Coordinates of C-alpha atoms in Angstrom, one line a residue:
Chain A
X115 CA 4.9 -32.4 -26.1
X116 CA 1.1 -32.1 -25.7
X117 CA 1.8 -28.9 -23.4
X118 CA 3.2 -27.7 -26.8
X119 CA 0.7 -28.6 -28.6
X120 CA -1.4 -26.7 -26.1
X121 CA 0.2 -23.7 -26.0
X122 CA 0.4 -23.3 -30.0
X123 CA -3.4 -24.2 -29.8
X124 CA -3.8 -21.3 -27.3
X125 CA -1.7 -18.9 -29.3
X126 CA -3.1 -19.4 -32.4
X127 CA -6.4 -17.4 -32.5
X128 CA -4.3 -14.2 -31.7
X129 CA -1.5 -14.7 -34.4
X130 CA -4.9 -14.6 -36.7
X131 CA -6.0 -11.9 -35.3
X132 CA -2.8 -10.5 -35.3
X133 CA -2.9 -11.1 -39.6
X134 CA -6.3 -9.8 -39.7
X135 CA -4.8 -6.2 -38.1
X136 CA -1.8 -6.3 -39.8
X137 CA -3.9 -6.2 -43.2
X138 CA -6.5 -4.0 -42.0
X139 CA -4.1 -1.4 -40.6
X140 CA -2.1 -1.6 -44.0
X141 CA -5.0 -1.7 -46.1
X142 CA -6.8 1.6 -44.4
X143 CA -3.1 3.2 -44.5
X144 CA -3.1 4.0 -40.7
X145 CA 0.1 3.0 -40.7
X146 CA 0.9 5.9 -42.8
X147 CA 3.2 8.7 -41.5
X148 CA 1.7 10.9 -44.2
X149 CA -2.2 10.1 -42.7
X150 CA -1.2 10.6 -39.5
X151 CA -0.1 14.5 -40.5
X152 CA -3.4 14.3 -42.4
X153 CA -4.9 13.8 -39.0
X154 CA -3.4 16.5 -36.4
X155 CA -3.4 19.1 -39.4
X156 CA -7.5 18.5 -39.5
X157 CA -7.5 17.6 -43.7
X158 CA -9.2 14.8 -43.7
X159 CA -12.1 12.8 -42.3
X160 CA -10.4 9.6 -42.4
X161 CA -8.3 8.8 -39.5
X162 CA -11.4 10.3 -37.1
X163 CA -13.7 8.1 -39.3
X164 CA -11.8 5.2 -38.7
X165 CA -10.9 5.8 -35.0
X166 CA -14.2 6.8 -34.1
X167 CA -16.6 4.1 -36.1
X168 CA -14.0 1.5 -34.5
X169 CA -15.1 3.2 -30.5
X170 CA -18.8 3.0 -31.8
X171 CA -18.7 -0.8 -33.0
X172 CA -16.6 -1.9 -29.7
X173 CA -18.9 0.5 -27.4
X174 CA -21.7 -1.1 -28.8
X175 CA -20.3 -5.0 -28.1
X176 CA -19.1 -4.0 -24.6
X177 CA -22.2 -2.8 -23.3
X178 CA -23.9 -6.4 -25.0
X179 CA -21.2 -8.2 -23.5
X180 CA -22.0 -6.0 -19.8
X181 CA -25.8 -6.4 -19.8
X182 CA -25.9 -9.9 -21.1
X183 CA -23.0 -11.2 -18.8
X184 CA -21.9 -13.2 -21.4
X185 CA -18.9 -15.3 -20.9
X186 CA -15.7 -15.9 -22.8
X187 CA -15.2 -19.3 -24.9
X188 CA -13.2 -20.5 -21.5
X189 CA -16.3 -20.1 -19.7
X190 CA -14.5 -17.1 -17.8
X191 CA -16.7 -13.8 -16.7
X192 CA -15.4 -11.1 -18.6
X193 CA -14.2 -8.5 -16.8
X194 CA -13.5 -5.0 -17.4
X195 CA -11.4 -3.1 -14.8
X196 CA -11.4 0.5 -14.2
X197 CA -8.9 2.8 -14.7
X198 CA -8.5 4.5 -11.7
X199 CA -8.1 8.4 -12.1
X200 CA -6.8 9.4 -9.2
X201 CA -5.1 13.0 -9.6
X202 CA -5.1 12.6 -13.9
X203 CA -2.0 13.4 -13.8
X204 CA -0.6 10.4 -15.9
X205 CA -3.0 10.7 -18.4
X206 CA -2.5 14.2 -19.9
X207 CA 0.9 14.4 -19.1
X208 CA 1.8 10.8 -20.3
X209 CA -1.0 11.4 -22.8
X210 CA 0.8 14.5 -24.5
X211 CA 4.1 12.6 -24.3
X212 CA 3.1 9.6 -26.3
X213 CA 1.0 12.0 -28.6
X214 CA 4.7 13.8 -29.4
X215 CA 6.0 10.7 -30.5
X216 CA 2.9 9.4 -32.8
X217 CA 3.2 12.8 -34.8
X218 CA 6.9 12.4 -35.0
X219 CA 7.3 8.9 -36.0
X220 CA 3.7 8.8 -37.4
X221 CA 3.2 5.4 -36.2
X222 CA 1.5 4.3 -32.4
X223 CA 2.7 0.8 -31.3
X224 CA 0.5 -1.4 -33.3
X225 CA 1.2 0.3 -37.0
X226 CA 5.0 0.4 -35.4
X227 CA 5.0 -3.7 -36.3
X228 CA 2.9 -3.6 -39.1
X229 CA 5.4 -1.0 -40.6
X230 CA 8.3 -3.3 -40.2
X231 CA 6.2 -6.1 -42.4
X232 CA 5.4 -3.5 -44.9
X233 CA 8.8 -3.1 -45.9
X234 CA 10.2 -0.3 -43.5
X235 CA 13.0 -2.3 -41.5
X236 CA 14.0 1.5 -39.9
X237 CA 11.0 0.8 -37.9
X238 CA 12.6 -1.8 -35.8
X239 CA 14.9 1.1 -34.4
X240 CA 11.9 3.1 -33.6
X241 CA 10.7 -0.4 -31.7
X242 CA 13.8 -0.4 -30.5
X243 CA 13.8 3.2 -29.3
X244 CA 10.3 2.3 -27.7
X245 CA 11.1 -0.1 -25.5
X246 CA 14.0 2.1 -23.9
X247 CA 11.5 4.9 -23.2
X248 CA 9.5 2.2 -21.9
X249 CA 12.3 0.6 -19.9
X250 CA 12.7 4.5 -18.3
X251 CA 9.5 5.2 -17.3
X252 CA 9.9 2.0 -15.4
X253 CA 13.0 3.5 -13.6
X254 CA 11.7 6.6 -12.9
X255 CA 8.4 5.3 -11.9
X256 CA 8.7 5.6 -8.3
X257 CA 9.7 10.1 -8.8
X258 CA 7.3 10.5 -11.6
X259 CA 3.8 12.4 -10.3
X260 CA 0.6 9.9 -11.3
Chain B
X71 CA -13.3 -8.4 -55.4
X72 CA -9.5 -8.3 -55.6
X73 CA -9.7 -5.2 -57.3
X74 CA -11.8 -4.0 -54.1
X75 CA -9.1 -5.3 -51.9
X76 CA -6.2 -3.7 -53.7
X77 CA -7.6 -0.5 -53.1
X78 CA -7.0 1.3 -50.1
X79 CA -9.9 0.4 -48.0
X80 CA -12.5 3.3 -46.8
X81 CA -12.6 4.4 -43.1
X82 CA -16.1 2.9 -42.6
X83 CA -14.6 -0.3 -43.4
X84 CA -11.3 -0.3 -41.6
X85 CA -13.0 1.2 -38.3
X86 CA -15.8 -1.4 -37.9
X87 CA -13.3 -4.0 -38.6
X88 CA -10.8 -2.8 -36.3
X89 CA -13.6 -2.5 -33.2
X90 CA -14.8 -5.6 -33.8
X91 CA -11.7 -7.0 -32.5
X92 CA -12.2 -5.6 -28.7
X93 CA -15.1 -8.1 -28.4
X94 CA -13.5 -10.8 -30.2
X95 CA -10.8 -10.7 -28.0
X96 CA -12.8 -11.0 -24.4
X97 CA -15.1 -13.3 -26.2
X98 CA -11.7 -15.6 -27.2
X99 CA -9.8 -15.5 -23.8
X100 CA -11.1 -12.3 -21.7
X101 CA -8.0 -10.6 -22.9
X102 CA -8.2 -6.4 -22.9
X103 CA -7.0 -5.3 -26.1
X104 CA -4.1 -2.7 -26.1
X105 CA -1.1 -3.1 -28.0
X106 CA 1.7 -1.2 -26.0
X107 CA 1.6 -3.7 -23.3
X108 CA 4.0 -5.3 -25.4
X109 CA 6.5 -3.0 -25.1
X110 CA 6.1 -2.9 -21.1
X111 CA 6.6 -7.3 -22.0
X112 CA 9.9 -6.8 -23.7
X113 CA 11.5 -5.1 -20.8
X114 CA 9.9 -7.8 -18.4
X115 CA 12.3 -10.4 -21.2
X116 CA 15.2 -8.6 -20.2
X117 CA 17.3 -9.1 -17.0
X118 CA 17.1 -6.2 -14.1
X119 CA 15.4 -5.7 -10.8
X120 CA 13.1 -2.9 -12.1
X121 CA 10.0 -3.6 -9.7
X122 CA 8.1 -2.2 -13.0
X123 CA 9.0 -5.2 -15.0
X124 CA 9.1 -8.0 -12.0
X125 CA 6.9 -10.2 -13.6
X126 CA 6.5 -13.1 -15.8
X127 CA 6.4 -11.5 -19.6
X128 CA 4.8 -15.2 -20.6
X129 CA 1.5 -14.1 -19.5
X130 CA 1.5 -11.2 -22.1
X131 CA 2.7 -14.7 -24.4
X132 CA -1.0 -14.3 -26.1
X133 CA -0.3 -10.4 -27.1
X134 CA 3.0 -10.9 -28.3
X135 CA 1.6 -13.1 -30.5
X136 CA -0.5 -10.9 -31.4
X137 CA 1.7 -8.6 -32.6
X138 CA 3.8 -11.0 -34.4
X139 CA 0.8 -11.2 -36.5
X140 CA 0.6 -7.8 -37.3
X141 CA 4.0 -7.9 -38.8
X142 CA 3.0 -10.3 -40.6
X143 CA -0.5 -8.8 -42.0
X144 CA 1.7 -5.9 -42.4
X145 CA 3.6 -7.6 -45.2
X146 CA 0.3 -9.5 -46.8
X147 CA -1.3 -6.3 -47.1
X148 CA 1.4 -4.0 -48.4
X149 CA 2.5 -7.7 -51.1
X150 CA 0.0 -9.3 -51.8
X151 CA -2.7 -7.0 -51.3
X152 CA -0.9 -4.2 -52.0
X153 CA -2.1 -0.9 -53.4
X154 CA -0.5 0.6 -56.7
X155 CA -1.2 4.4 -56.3
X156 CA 0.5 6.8 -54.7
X157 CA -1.0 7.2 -51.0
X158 CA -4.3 9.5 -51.3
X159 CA -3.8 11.9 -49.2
X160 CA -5.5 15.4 -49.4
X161 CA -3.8 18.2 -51.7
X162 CA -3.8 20.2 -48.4
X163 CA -1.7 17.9 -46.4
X164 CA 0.7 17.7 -49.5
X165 CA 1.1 21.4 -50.2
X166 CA 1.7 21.8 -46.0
X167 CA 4.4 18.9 -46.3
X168 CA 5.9 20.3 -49.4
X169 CA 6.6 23.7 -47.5
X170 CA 8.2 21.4 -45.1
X171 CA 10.3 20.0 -47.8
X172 CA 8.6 16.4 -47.8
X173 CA 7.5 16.2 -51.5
X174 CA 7.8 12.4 -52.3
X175 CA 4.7 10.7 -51.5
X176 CA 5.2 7.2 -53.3
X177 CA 4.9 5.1 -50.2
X178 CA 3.3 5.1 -46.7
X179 CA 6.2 7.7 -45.5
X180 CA 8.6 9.3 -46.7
X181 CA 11.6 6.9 -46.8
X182 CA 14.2 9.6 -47.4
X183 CA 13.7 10.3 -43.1
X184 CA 12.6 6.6 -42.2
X185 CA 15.7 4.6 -43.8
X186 CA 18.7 3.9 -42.4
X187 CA 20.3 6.6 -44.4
X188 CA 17.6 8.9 -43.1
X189 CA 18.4 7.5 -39.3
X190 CA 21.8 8.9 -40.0
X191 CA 20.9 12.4 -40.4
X192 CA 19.9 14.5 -37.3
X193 CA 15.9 14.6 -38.8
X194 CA 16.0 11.3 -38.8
X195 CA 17.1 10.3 -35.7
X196 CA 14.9 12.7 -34.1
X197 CA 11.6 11.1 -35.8
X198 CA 12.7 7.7 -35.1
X199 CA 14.7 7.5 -32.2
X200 CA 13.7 10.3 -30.5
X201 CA 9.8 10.0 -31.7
X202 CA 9.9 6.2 -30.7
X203 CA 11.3 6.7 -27.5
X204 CA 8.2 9.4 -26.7
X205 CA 5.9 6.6 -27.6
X206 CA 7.3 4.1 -25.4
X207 CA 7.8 6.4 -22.4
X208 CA 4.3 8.4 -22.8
X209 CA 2.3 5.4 -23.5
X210 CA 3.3 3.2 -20.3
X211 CA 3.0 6.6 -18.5
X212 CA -0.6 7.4 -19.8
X213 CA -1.2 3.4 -19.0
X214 CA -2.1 2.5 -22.9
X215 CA -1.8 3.8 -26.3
X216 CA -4.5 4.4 -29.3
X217 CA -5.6 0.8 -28.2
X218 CA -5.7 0.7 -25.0
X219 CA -7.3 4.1 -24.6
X220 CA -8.6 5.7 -27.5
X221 CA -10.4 2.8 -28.5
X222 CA -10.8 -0.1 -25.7
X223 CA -11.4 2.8 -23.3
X224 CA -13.5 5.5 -24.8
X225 CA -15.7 2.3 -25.9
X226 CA -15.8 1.3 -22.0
X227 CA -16.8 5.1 -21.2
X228 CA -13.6 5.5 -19.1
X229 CA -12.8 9.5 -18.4
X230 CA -9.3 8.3 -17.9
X231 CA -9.2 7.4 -21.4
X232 CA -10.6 10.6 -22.3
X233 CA -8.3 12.4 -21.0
X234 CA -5.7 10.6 -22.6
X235 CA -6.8 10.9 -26.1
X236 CA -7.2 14.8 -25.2
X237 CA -3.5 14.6 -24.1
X238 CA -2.7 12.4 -27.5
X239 CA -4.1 15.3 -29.8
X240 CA -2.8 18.1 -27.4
X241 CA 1.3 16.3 -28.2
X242 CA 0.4 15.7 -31.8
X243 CA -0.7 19.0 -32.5
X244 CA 2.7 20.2 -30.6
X245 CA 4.8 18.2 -32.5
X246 CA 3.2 18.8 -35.7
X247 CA 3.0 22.5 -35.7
X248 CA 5.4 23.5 -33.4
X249 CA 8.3 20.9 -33.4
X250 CA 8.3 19.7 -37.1
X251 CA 8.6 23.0 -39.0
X252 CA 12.1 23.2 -37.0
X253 CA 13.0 19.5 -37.3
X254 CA 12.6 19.6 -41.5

């Protein structure tokens, strides 16, 4: 019972901040398939203002949080590990795979969920869909050149 | 001030907001935000001896959470909070999507290809099924998403990242230019 208790007292700050996306992402309309065309057609500031103020503000709290050592509320170090590049190949390749699919369905993981709140149930077939291609690259891990 | 929040909210609002959240969450439990993890959780749920997904999925218990959220701010801010315009895009983007045939623009997308009656057409299933299957297998290739590396990365200076995003734009620009004028 108190382990419960526990874990629902654990959970709870990230269903908030799950809320406080949810809204935000709605609000701004990133989860729009229509602003997401805005985007990779190059007609309007607003996606790259978005993205790119939201790198500067969490660029800017990293580094604080780096200098200053500063621990989480746990009393844990925070750490930040490196993404090893190794030949690159993952990233552009993988990169330009998952950048087909955000044009197509106009929606990147988080806006998938927020989508499906919003009214767009066909999104849970595109979640669906997700997790399959997910599921592959796990098969095909081992072949697959990283 | 409700007014204010009905409106669709500027990007110098939303962006600020939305970064703020990659030091909120190390500062709550020295969690790394990036949303498609979740995805690489659901498969851990499932039954299988996929070394991949060999893992207990309840450590990712705080993510999925997460997301759960989001579905749920999703439906706060399109309800209560919602807006009662038509999406303001720019007249450029509509005349381009008009030549494409999309010329309802009522919503966040265009619900006669992201529906289930739209899922039932070939265009349809392409953008969903298709398109979501792309984002699940590219994102766990690349090792993150928009989270995990446009934003979480490029604000930890990580090259890898960088070359994901480049790879991001490189598909979207494909798939926009190339792949959609044949799709629609």
């Amino acid at each position: 019972m108190t382990e419960t208790k526990n874990t629902i007292g654990r959970l709870l700050p990230y269903l908030l901040v799950g809320i406080y996306f949810g809204i935000i992402f709605t609000k701004s309309e990133v989860i729009s398939w229509y602003r997401i065309q805005e985007m990779f057609r190059f007609q309007a500031f607003h996606m790259y203002g978005i993205i790119g103020s939201a790198v500067v503000v969490a660029a800017i709290s990293v580094q604080i949080i780096k200098r200053k050592g500063i621990r989480s509320l746990d009393g844990s170090v925070i750490s930040i590990p490196p993404k090893v590049l190794g030949k690159g190949t993952r990233y552009w390749l993988g990169g330009m795979i998952f950048g087909l699919g955000w044009a197509l369905t106009g929606a990147c993981p988080g806006p998938m969920f927020a989508l499906v709140g919003a009214g767009v149930p066909a999104m849970l077939v595109a979640i669906l869909a997700a997790v399959a291609g997910t599921y592959t690259y796990g098969v095909l891990r081992p072949k697959l050149p990283h | 001030m409700i007014d204010f929040l009905s409106q669709p909210w500027p990007w110098y609002v939303a962006g600020p907001l939305i970064g703020i959240v990659v030091p909120a969450l190390f500062l709550i439990g020295g969690k790394q935000f990036g949303l498609s993890e979740n995805l690489r959780h659901m498969c851990a749920m499932l039954p299988g001896k996929v070394d991949f997904f060999n893992y207990d999925w309840k450590n990712g218990a705080w993510n999925l959470t997460l997301i759960v959220g989001i579905v749920i701010g999703g439906w706060i801010g399109s309800t209560l909070l919602a807006n009662p315009d038509p999406i303001g895009i720019s007249e450029a983007t509509k005349s381009d999507l008009a030549l494409l045939g999309v010329t309802r623009f009522d919503g966040m997308l265009p619900t006669e290809i992201f529906s289930f009656e739209g899922l039932a057409s070939l265009r349809g299933f392409i953008m969903i099924v298709v398109g979501g299957f792309l984002v699940g297998f590219g994102t766990r290739y690349a090792g993150g998403c928009t989270s995990g590396h446009a934003i979480s990365g490029l604000a930890d200076l990580q090259l890898p990242s960088l070359i994901a995003v480049i790879g991001f734009f490189a598909g979207g620009l494909i798939a926009t230019f190339l792949l959609l004028p044949i799709i629609l």
